[in-house]
Amino acid sequence: MKEQTLQRLEFNRIKEAISQYAVSYMGKKHVEQMVPMTRMKVIRIKLDETAEAKGLLQFGASIPIPSLEGIEPVISLLGTGYVLSEKEFSHVYQFLTSCSQLIKYMVTKQQAAPIVSSYAASIHELIALKEAIYKSIRSGRVVDSASKELMKVRKRLAVFEERLKAKLDSLMSKHKSILQENLLSSRNGRYVLPIKKEHRKMVKGTVLDESASGQTVYIEPADVMQLQAELSSLRAEEAREELKVLSDLTAMAEEYSHELEINVETVGTYDFIFAKARYAIAIGGANVELNESGIMDFHEARHPLLGGKMVPLDFVIGRTFQSLIITGPNTGGKTLALKTIGLLTVMAQSGLLVPVGEGSIMSIFSHIAVDIGDGQSIEHALSTFSAHIRNINDILQMADRSTLVLIDEMASGTDPGEGVGLSVAILEELHRRGTTVVATTHFSEIKKFAEAAPGFENARMEFDADSLQPLYRLRIGEAGQSYAFLIALKLGIPAGIIQRSRDIADSGFTFDYSGQTIQQSLTTVSRTADEKEPNASHPKTEGESKNFQLGDSVYISYMGRTGIVFEMEDAKGNVGIMVQKQRFKINKKRLTLHIESKELYPENYDLDIVLETKENRKKRKLMNRKYVQGLTIEKKVEE
């Protein structure tokens, strides 16, 4: 799955939140490496193990996950010739002790958490290594009994130290009157007496140091020089014996380096699982059913980064339709709905419990492609539309039956007519490939396309028309509107301007100011069709009604628009269709009856008012009265 997709859905913020619950470096490493998976069997196991861990935590259990403090450098140093220190072996001992505790704990949880407890079977207790460390090192020090040689050396050291202490006590008492302070000092590991400078010649020995003020000299008495030399030799021998013990222990640890690595990895896995579980508790995450058929059914879904601030989202797709077009006003929650759908899908495929109601269903996708936001690159100064098209092109490169596509604001950033046409063509192509698509738009032509086209469905974000506030609830099966006119009216724009705006929107910005009667007729046709839409029964397949009549309103699927029949079917099955004063020849197979002519116009209505231009009607009337040389009526038809 592309990193860009994960960034747009803010999956990195989810990982950062989970990482806060991990206590070890390996647990955090697992969180950092977490990516969406595509194998259903693996995802099922990962979701179930997270649910088991969540259950253990909610039951009130304290999970004895071993600390990995100090273990990372130990693992990295084994086999390099480095001899581990007493402190490092203390970390290893504590780690192995905690591993044993974890094994015992998981044995008791085999019924409640069979998947989670099974990981403990891979942990090695390494009893021999643990006992060897305990025999040799305690409280961060190599013990006397670690070896016979070490015990002998330390016994001799104790004897010489006692003799030295007695001799020094005697000298301190003898020279008490000339001591700068009644305190035994040491310099370079050798004991010295702090003698006042003026009395230095009264003590036989060697001056090893002098105070900063020069008032005190530190003398090693000649009477203890031999003893101290022997002690230094014994301490060097002691260090050699300690090093030998540590070297032997290091060699033993290296024999178990693979087992230690497995233990560290397993503990990291446990840390990762319970970090996911703690995060699930924090966001109200639940387990979900899975399928690979594109069926998604969310109950009370919430965006995990918003939590209680978000109105829960109910969402469904994949059973009777595989493409959903969401409409509604700005700031109404359309984009948030897309992000919620995408992010929850990514999370579930990463083995994370998601904030949805029980019984929710999620589909597994091999690819998730997202076009949310303008995606502009400052470096390349791309326009919004250019960036949008680049994203769409990337989507088309990968889209297949196992792809979820999320597109925000289709047909935006360019000429509405061309943008709508391009959007409809893209939607048709994605549908042909079997891709699951959720898109948002403001354009009524795309809504009408979704209403008529098989495999498509409309949805709207609810809006309170009285308070002018979005309700952030998704209602599937209904097309929404932008509420621009209503909002403008309630905010004080004069009613006359609002009505004029409606007229312009209805007539598609094409006017003949000298022909008010014609304009009124066109407006009436358009509004009549719009008024009938909510209750009209639109066929979902093209070409079912073959015998189109003049004046019939038909739906053109590939254009996503409605038009009026101005010319009957010819021998090739092509029908003349007028769309906002443009004339086209379109094969009947690509047409669906929208509203019959008899429902649109009064009885005996002169269809020329709708189908002919004012200029052509004048010419026809003149031609009906008399012959006029060179007078012709031209009809431009687009193929």
XYZ file of C-alpha atoms in Angstrom:
639
model
C 0.000 0.000 0.000
C 1.446 3.360 -1.014
C 3.049 5.461 1.715
C 1.337 8.545 0.266
C -2.065 6.953 0.877
C -1.181 6.193 4.492
C 0.014 9.771 4.996
C -3.170 11.255 3.572
C -5.231 9.101 5.909
C -2.971 10.146 8.863
C -2.059 6.561 9.703
C 1.248 7.862 11.106
C -0.671 9.622 13.895
C -2.305 6.327 14.837
C 1.110 4.670 15.031
C 2.448 7.500 17.184
C -0.455 7.052 19.610
C 0.060 3.274 19.850
C 3.798 3.718 20.354
C 3.076 5.621 23.580
C 1.625 2.418 25.035
C 4.684 0.297 24.162
C 7.248 -0.017 26.980
C 10.192 -1.610 25.183
C 12.382 -0.694 22.259
C 11.266 -3.843 20.430
C 7.589 -3.061 21.004
C 8.063 0.428 19.590
C 9.991 -1.060 16.669
C 7.020 -3.307 15.849
C 4.685 -0.311 15.944
C 6.952 1.635 13.610
C 7.066 -1.283 11.149
C 3.297 -1.844 11.251
C 1.676 -1.703 7.794
C -1.669 -2.879 6.383
C -1.743 -6.550 5.439
C -3.694 -8.147 2.605
C -3.958 -11.830 3.561
C -7.324 -12.404 5.188
C -6.172 -15.330 7.346
C -3.294 -13.331 8.836
C -5.464 -10.252 9.429
C -8.078 -12.406 11.163
C -5.461 -13.779 13.560
C -4.007 -10.341 14.307
C -7.434 -8.849 15.033
C -8.400 -11.768 17.254
C -5.159 -11.670 19.241
C -5.620 -7.942 19.841
C -9.180 -8.613 21.001
C -7.885 -11.334 23.363
C -5.282 -8.978 24.811
C -7.929 -6.298 25.258
C -10.065 -8.803 27.153
C -7.194 -9.681 29.491
C -6.573 -6.019 30.257
C -10.257 -5.305 30.835
C -10.450 -8.316 33.154
C -8.010 -6.422 35.351
C -4.972 -8.588 34.791
C -1.481 -7.200 35.281
C 0.564 -8.546 32.383
C 4.160 -9.444 33.455
C 5.861 -8.308 30.264
C 9.645 -8.407 30.850
C 11.612 -5.212 30.680
C 14.201 -5.091 27.935
C 16.297 -2.541 29.811
C 19.954 -3.057 28.977
C 19.257 -6.090 26.765
C 19.654 -4.404 23.383
C 23.408 -3.676 23.830
C 23.961 -7.170 25.265
C 22.470 -8.829 22.172
C 24.492 -6.584 19.877
C 27.775 -7.290 21.718
C 27.545 -11.077 21.853
C 29.981 -12.698 19.460
C 32.101 -9.563 18.994
C 34.867 -10.525 21.464
C 33.538 -8.127 24.083
C 33.350 -9.445 27.661
C 30.065 -8.597 29.341
C 30.236 -6.702 32.622
C 28.670 -7.546 35.972
C 25.914 -4.947 35.330
C 25.128 -6.382 31.917
C 24.835 -9.886 33.327
C 22.492 -8.521 35.974
C 20.224 -7.291 33.155
C 20.346 -10.715 31.499
C 19.469 -12.465 34.780
C 16.517 -10.176 35.435
C 15.325 -10.629 31.857
C 15.394 -14.437 32.100
C 13.615 -14.328 35.463
C 10.841 -12.177 33.944
C 10.590 -14.511 30.938
C 9.905 -17.411 33.300
C 7.178 -15.386 35.014
C 5.590 -14.588 31.649
C 5.564 -18.257 30.649
C 3.814 -19.229 33.896
C 1.262 -16.433 33.478
C 0.397 -17.379 29.897
C -0.106 -21.027 30.847
C -3.005 -19.872 33.043
C -4.559 -17.875 30.148
C -4.712 -20.615 27.511
C -8.494 -20.814 27.692
C -9.218 -17.078 27.812
C -6.599 -16.078 25.237
C -5.480 -19.059 23.155
C -3.715 -17.040 20.437
C -1.925 -14.628 22.752
C -0.838 -17.355 25.195
C 0.572 -19.491 22.367
C 3.461 -17.077 21.781
C 4.912 -17.988 25.174
C 5.732 -21.463 23.852
C 8.590 -19.950 21.865
C 10.254 -18.412 24.928
C 13.390 -20.189 26.226
C 13.863 -20.178 29.993
C 17.636 -20.882 29.701
C 17.809 -22.245 33.234
C 21.490 -23.245 32.954
C 22.581 -19.739 31.953
C 20.388 -18.174 34.586
C 21.840 -20.400 37.334
C 25.394 -19.772 36.158
C 24.865 -16.026 36.396
C 23.285 -16.347 39.845
C 26.207 -18.487 41.050
C 28.788 -15.942 39.901
C 27.219 -12.491 40.141
C 25.048 -10.875 42.794
C 24.298 -7.246 43.500
C 26.396 -6.275 40.488
C 29.584 -7.942 41.796
C 31.432 -11.183 41.068
C 31.076 -13.264 44.255
C 33.995 -14.980 46.039
C 32.647 -18.438 45.203
C 32.632 -17.797 41.434
C 35.950 -19.707 41.235
C 38.455 -21.390 43.587
C 41.285 -19.138 42.436
C 39.244 -16.015 43.061
C 38.337 -17.188 46.539
C 42.050 -17.780 47.382
C 43.095 -14.365 46.137
C 40.368 -12.593 48.070
C 41.276 -14.423 51.288
C 44.897 -13.253 50.960
C 43.649 -9.771 50.172
C 41.594 -9.754 53.365
C 44.662 -10.731 55.445
C 46.900 -8.066 53.930
C 44.221 -5.405 54.176
C 43.763 -6.163 57.862
C 47.534 -5.912 58.468
C 47.674 -2.652 56.524
C 44.736 -1.190 58.420
C 46.363 -2.009 61.778
C 49.658 -0.455 60.680
C 47.971 2.700 59.428
C 45.946 3.067 62.636
C 49.212 2.896 64.563
C 50.852 5.542 62.391
C 47.810 7.852 62.616
C 48.016 7.648 66.398
C 51.801 8.182 66.408
C 51.676 11.306 64.215
C 48.393 12.700 65.487
C 49.910 16.053 66.477
C 51.290 16.831 63.031
C 48.314 15.657 60.977
C 46.447 18.398 59.084
C 43.276 16.368 59.750
C 42.637 13.089 61.517
C 41.561 11.375 58.326
C 43.215 8.670 56.269
C 43.477 9.612 52.585
C 44.512 7.791 49.391
C 46.378 8.854 46.281
C 46.670 6.717 43.146
C 45.169 3.772 45.037
C 47.697 3.972 47.892
C 47.023 5.099 51.464
C 48.746 8.342 52.616
C 48.926 10.536 55.737
C 47.908 14.262 55.483
C 50.941 15.892 57.180
C 51.361 19.608 57.827
C 53.995 20.899 55.443
C 56.316 22.234 58.117
C 56.522 18.755 59.756
C 57.019 16.701 56.620
C 60.567 15.599 57.622
C 59.241 13.988 60.774
C 57.634 11.183 58.728
C 59.696 8.716 56.732
C 58.151 8.060 53.381
C 57.375 9.388 49.890
C 55.346 12.512 49.138
C 52.682 11.489 46.597
C 50.714 14.763 46.475
C 50.325 18.249 47.872
C 47.246 20.345 48.659
C 46.279 23.277 46.439
C 47.228 25.723 49.206
C 50.568 23.990 49.723
C 49.935 23.676 53.477
C 49.463 19.909 53.393
C 51.596 17.123 51.953
C 50.329 13.565 51.438
C 53.008 11.063 52.456
C 53.038 7.317 51.935
C 54.843 6.066 55.095
C 57.849 3.844 54.447
C 56.460 1.378 57.000
C 53.503 0.462 54.740
C 55.104 0.661 51.282
C 55.804 -3.047 51.097
C 52.352 -3.962 52.321
C 50.706 -1.650 49.767
C 52.833 -3.049 46.946
C 51.753 -6.573 47.841
C 48.100 -5.433 48.026
C 48.348 -3.890 44.547
C 49.688 -7.141 43.187
C 46.867 -9.108 44.848
C 44.211 -6.724 43.460
C 45.590 -7.130 39.956
C 45.404 -10.892 40.425
C 41.810 -10.505 41.687
C 40.875 -8.489 38.556
C 42.358 -11.204 36.344
C 40.294 -13.879 38.080
C 37.124 -11.777 37.832
C 37.745 -11.247 34.126
C 38.173 -14.976 33.688
C 34.787 -15.596 35.366
C 33.102 -12.954 33.204
C 34.768 -14.342 30.076
C 33.483 -17.835 30.815
C 29.964 -16.474 31.418
C 30.116 -14.454 28.201
C 31.111 -17.543 26.244
C 28.172 -19.390 27.756
C 25.774 -16.533 26.899
C 27.071 -16.579 23.325
C 26.065 -20.243 23.069
C 22.500 -19.123 23.778
C 22.551 -15.953 21.677
C 19.947 -17.284 19.236
C 17.601 -18.256 22.077
C 18.098 -14.846 23.692
C 17.234 -13.144 20.408
C 14.049 -15.213 20.104
C 13.100 -14.253 23.668
C 13.656 -10.579 22.939
C 11.606 -10.812 19.744
C 8.779 -12.613 21.540
C 8.719 -10.126 24.369
C 8.649 -7.329 21.783
C 5.685 -9.044 20.121
C 3.842 -9.225 23.435
C 4.602 -5.570 24.104
C 3.259 -4.696 20.639
C 0.068 -6.743 21.077
C -0.756 -5.211 24.440
C 0.091 -1.713 23.177
C -2.520 -2.268 20.446
C -4.940 -3.565 23.068
C -4.461 -0.541 25.346
C -5.000 1.748 22.379
C -8.173 -0.170 21.497
C -9.502 0.449 24.997
C -8.644 4.152 24.697
C -10.574 4.633 21.423
C -13.370 2.147 22.055
C -12.043 -0.243 19.416
C -13.970 -3.408 18.553
C -13.380 -6.540 16.504
C -15.031 -6.808 13.084
C -16.140 -9.394 10.572
C -14.003 -9.670 7.433
C -14.594 -10.483 3.790
C -12.813 -10.075 0.464
C -15.943 -9.213 -1.523
C -15.988 -5.446 -1.045
C -18.814 -5.561 1.511
C -18.485 -2.873 4.188
C -21.095 -2.233 6.866
C -20.078 0.216 9.604
C -22.302 0.788 12.624
C -21.630 3.989 14.572
C -18.101 4.339 13.243
C -15.931 7.149 14.579
C -12.661 8.672 13.421
C -10.118 7.566 16.072
C -8.420 10.976 16.156
C -11.719 12.730 16.954
C -13.344 10.235 19.303
C -16.433 11.589 21.041
C -16.306 14.845 19.076
C -17.572 13.084 15.952
C -21.160 12.158 15.160
C -21.047 8.359 14.598
C -21.078 7.289 10.952
C -23.298 4.531 9.594
C -21.998 3.350 6.258
C -22.686 0.471 3.893
C -21.451 -0.554 0.448
C -20.774 -3.699 -1.565
C -24.048 -5.589 -1.531
C -26.402 -3.915 -4.032
C -23.965 -1.239 -5.150
C -20.183 -0.899 -5.250
C -19.923 2.866 -5.838
C -21.323 5.548 -3.531
C -21.590 9.251 -4.389
C -21.839 11.461 -1.296
C -23.256 14.966 -1.626
C -24.027 17.766 0.765
C -22.916 21.261 1.825
C -19.358 22.368 2.553
C -18.176 21.540 6.095
C -20.964 18.995 6.217
C -18.670 16.072 6.975
C -18.207 14.567 3.495
C -14.419 14.615 3.619
C -14.412 13.356 7.217
C -16.614 10.453 6.118
C -14.090 9.538 3.402
C -11.159 9.740 5.811
C -12.991 7.673 8.398
C -13.791 4.934 5.874
C -10.214 4.870 4.589
C -8.447 5.072 7.942
C -10.578 2.410 9.612
C -9.938 0.085 6.678
C -6.181 0.637 6.945
C -6.297 0.123 10.709
C -8.268 -3.114 10.508
C -5.892 -4.495 7.879
C -3.050 -3.642 10.286
C -4.592 -5.823 12.988
C -6.049 -2.930 14.985
C -9.460 -2.925 16.606
C -11.473 -0.008 15.243
C -14.037 2.323 16.845
C -17.221 0.827 15.392
C -20.304 -0.836 16.810
C -20.451 -4.583 17.331
C -21.360 -6.569 14.227
C -19.645 -4.182 11.835
C -18.231 -5.678 8.655
C -15.064 -4.644 6.830
C -13.612 -5.724 3.523
C -9.967 -6.437 2.784
C -8.436 -4.596 -0.162
C -5.107 -5.140 -1.900
C -4.906 -1.429 -2.640
C -6.427 1.714 -1.170
C -6.174 4.772 -3.419
C -7.008 8.220 -2.075
C -7.526 11.620 -3.669
C -8.351 13.838 -0.712
C -7.324 17.488 -0.574
C -5.718 19.460 -3.367
C -2.482 17.465 -3.175
C -0.560 20.439 -4.558
C 3.211 20.441 -4.746
C 4.745 23.806 -3.986
C 8.000 22.790 -5.652
C 6.315 22.105 -8.979
C 3.542 24.703 -8.642
C 0.913 22.243 -9.768
C -2.647 23.488 -10.048
C -5.379 21.871 -8.006
C -6.854 20.244 -11.077
C -3.481 19.021 -12.329
C -2.748 17.437 -8.972
C -6.211 15.885 -8.975
C -5.665 14.394 -12.440
C -2.253 13.052 -11.446
C -3.876 11.319 -8.487
C -6.646 9.932 -10.684
C -4.082 8.661 -13.186
C -2.242 6.878 -10.367
C -5.547 5.382 -9.269
C -6.309 4.125 -12.760
C -2.900 2.461 -12.902
C -3.753 0.179 -9.967
C -7.533 0.014 -9.687
C -9.049 -3.453 -9.869
C -11.645 -5.585 -8.129
C -9.621 -5.537 -4.911
C -9.134 -1.767 -4.730
C -10.887 0.808 -2.549
C -10.915 4.264 -4.154
C -11.755 7.409 -2.166
C -12.134 10.632 -4.162
C -13.006 13.999 -2.627
C -14.820 16.649 -4.691
C -15.035 15.075 -8.128
C -15.173 17.511 -11.084
C -13.654 20.337 -9.028
C -10.952 22.694 -10.201
C -11.924 22.928 -13.878
C -14.793 23.746 -16.235
C -17.911 22.136 -14.699
C -19.143 20.632 -17.951
C -15.832 19.033 -18.837
C -15.156 18.106 -15.223
C -18.496 16.329 -14.935
C -17.982 14.465 -18.192
C -14.508 13.370 -17.146
C -15.723 12.337 -13.700
C -18.563 10.232 -15.100
C -16.215 8.522 -17.548
C -13.781 7.746 -14.721
C -16.567 6.397 -12.519
C -17.790 4.201 -15.362
C -14.290 2.812 -15.923
C -13.771 2.081 -12.228
C -17.164 0.365 -12.124
C -16.225 -1.722 -15.152
C -13.139 -2.927 -13.296
C -15.194 -3.883 -10.241
C -13.493 -1.271 -8.033
C -15.147 -0.149 -4.787
C -15.558 3.639 -4.994
C -16.673 6.282 -2.503
C -16.632 9.822 -3.894
C -17.963 13.230 -2.898
C -19.280 15.927 -5.239
C -21.383 19.093 -5.490
C -22.520 18.520 -9.056
C -26.128 17.485 -9.691
C -25.169 15.813 -12.982
C -23.027 13.297 -11.108
C -25.855 12.718 -8.612
C -28.231 12.002 -11.489
C -25.706 9.649 -13.034
C -25.419 7.736 -9.758
C -29.201 7.584 -9.476
C -29.611 5.980 -12.897
C -26.445 3.920 -13.361
C -26.363 0.283 -12.207
C -24.001 -0.423 -9.308
C -24.123 3.192 -8.098
C -25.958 4.797 -5.198
C -26.345 8.310 -3.823
C -25.897 9.427 -0.236
C -26.093 12.793 1.456
C -24.776 14.425 4.583
C -27.760 15.725 6.534
C -28.152 19.472 7.012
C -30.484 21.480 9.261
C -32.106 23.994 6.925
C -33.482 26.034 9.835
C -30.274 26.489 11.822
C -28.005 26.301 8.743
C -25.875 23.783 10.609
C -24.562 20.463 9.278
C -25.735 17.391 11.187
C -22.808 15.213 10.053
C -25.087 12.197 9.534
C -24.815 10.148 6.355
C -28.083 9.086 4.743
C -27.609 6.486 2.004
C -30.094 6.293 -0.855
C -30.739 10.023 -1.118
C -28.917 12.728 -3.063
C -28.054 15.917 -1.213
C -27.610 19.498 -2.255
C -25.201 22.295 -1.458
C -27.867 24.536 0.145
C -26.053 27.523 -1.360
C -29.285 29.346 -2.286
C -30.923 28.675 1.075
C -27.860 29.773 3.027
C -27.498 32.908 0.903
C -31.193 33.786 1.364
C -31.072 33.324 5.144
C -27.930 35.417 5.338
C -29.634 38.369 3.674
C -29.115 38.101 -0.100
C -32.250 39.609 -1.756
C -34.904 37.112 -2.860
C -34.806 38.449 -6.425
C -31.128 37.597 -6.776
C -31.737 34.143 -5.323
C -34.539 33.510 -7.838
C -32.345 34.737 -10.683
C -29.617 32.369 -9.449
C -32.042 29.455 -9.574
C -33.053 30.382 -13.124
C -29.437 30.528 -14.270
C -28.657 27.164 -12.620
C -31.727 25.551 -14.154
C -31.056 26.761 -17.710
C -27.374 25.947 -17.770
C -26.216 29.519 -18.383
C -27.663 29.649 -21.934
C -30.086 32.553 -22.530
C -31.927 34.368 -25.253
C -32.912 37.656 -23.655
C -35.197 38.571 -26.538
C -37.182 35.346 -26.243
C -38.682 35.370 -22.774
C -41.441 32.913 -23.704
C -38.885 30.337 -24.899
C -36.782 30.794 -21.796
C -39.747 30.273 -19.545
C -40.665 27.057 -21.340
C -37.150 25.660 -20.966
C -37.121 26.560 -17.300
C -40.478 24.883 -16.829
C -39.236 21.682 -18.453
C -36.125 21.624 -16.306
C -37.983 22.259 -13.072
C -40.703 19.782 -13.845
C -38.073 17.114 -14.323
C -36.332 18.070 -11.101
C -39.571 18.055 -9.159
C -40.402 14.577 -10.409
C -36.978 13.118 -9.602
C -37.539 12.055 -5.991
C -40.572 9.945 -6.896
C -39.616 8.913 -10.441
C -38.805 5.272 -11.124
C -35.474 5.328 -13.010
C -34.520 2.128 -14.809
C -31.019 0.933 -14.009
C -30.213 -0.400 -17.485
C -29.791 1.446 -20.749
C -32.007 1.078 -23.779
C -34.923 -0.687 -22.073
C -37.419 1.761 -23.589
C -36.766 1.571 -27.351
C -39.537 3.675 -28.883
C -38.639 7.169 -27.761
C -41.082 9.930 -28.734
C -40.448 13.562 -29.591
C -40.201 15.587 -26.407
C -39.334 12.628 -24.169
C -36.766 13.402 -21.457
C -34.045 10.740 -21.563
C -30.985 10.020 -19.442
C -27.591 9.757 -21.198
C -25.382 7.568 -19.018
C -21.962 8.382 -20.442
C -22.670 12.120 -20.150
C -24.372 11.840 -16.797
C -27.057 14.270 -18.050
C -30.628 14.397 -19.269
C -31.760 15.584 -22.696
C -34.882 15.983 -24.880
C -35.662 13.878 -27.974
C -35.845 16.244 -30.966
C -35.615 13.641 -33.757
C -37.003 10.116 -33.943
C -34.844 7.010 -34.278
C -33.214 6.478 -37.666
C -32.391 3.245 -39.485
C -29.169 2.819 -37.481
C -30.941 3.175 -34.149
C -29.623 6.707 -33.506
C -31.912 9.201 -31.817
C -31.622 12.998 -31.959
C -31.103 14.372 -28.445
C -30.883 18.034 -27.414
C -28.885 18.856 -24.295
C -29.035 22.539 -23.342
C -29.491 23.634 -26.981
C -26.710 21.331 -28.231
C -27.879 18.570 -30.567
C -26.463 15.049 -30.579
C -27.071 11.778 -32.401
C -26.938 9.014 -29.756
C -27.692 5.324 -30.168
C -30.822 4.254 -28.338
C -28.853 1.611 -26.433
C -27.161 4.396 -24.485
C -30.446 6.077 -23.534
C -32.850 5.514 -20.673
C -36.333 6.995 -20.532
C -36.417 9.662 -17.858
C -39.863 11.315 -18.191
C -42.342 10.785 -21.001
C -43.291 13.731 -23.187
C -46.963 13.551 -22.177
C -45.964 14.112 -18.540
C -43.841 17.135 -19.378
C -46.047 19.182 -21.708
C -49.747 20.095 -21.887
C -51.925 18.433 -24.534
C -51.413 19.889 -28.053
C -48.293 21.712 -26.858
C -46.130 23.087 -29.689
C -42.859 21.203 -29.220
C -41.104 23.527 -31.638
C -40.978 26.009 -28.780
C -38.629 23.587 -27.032
C -36.917 21.875 -29.962
C -36.321 24.775 -32.370
C -34.424 28.022 -32.067
C -36.346 31.261 -32.411
C -34.627 31.966 -35.737
C -35.538 28.557 -37.210
C -39.146 28.898 -36.088
C -39.432 32.233 -37.901
C -37.925 30.686 -41.037
C -40.318 27.722 -40.856
C -43.346 30.006 -40.552
C -42.150 32.025 -43.524
C -41.508 28.869 -45.574
C -45.009 27.618 -44.755
C -46.503 30.809 -46.258
C -44.390 31.081 -49.423
C -41.255 30.015 -51.252
C -38.164 32.071 -50.482
C -35.126 31.389 -52.642
C -31.963 30.533 -50.628
C -33.851 30.252 -47.324
C -32.670 27.151 -45.380
C -32.976 25.772 -41.896
C -29.757 24.395 -40.451
C -29.486 22.028 -37.518
C -25.995 21.404 -36.148
C -25.761 17.885 -34.807
C -22.801 16.583 -32.746
C -21.972 12.935 -33.280
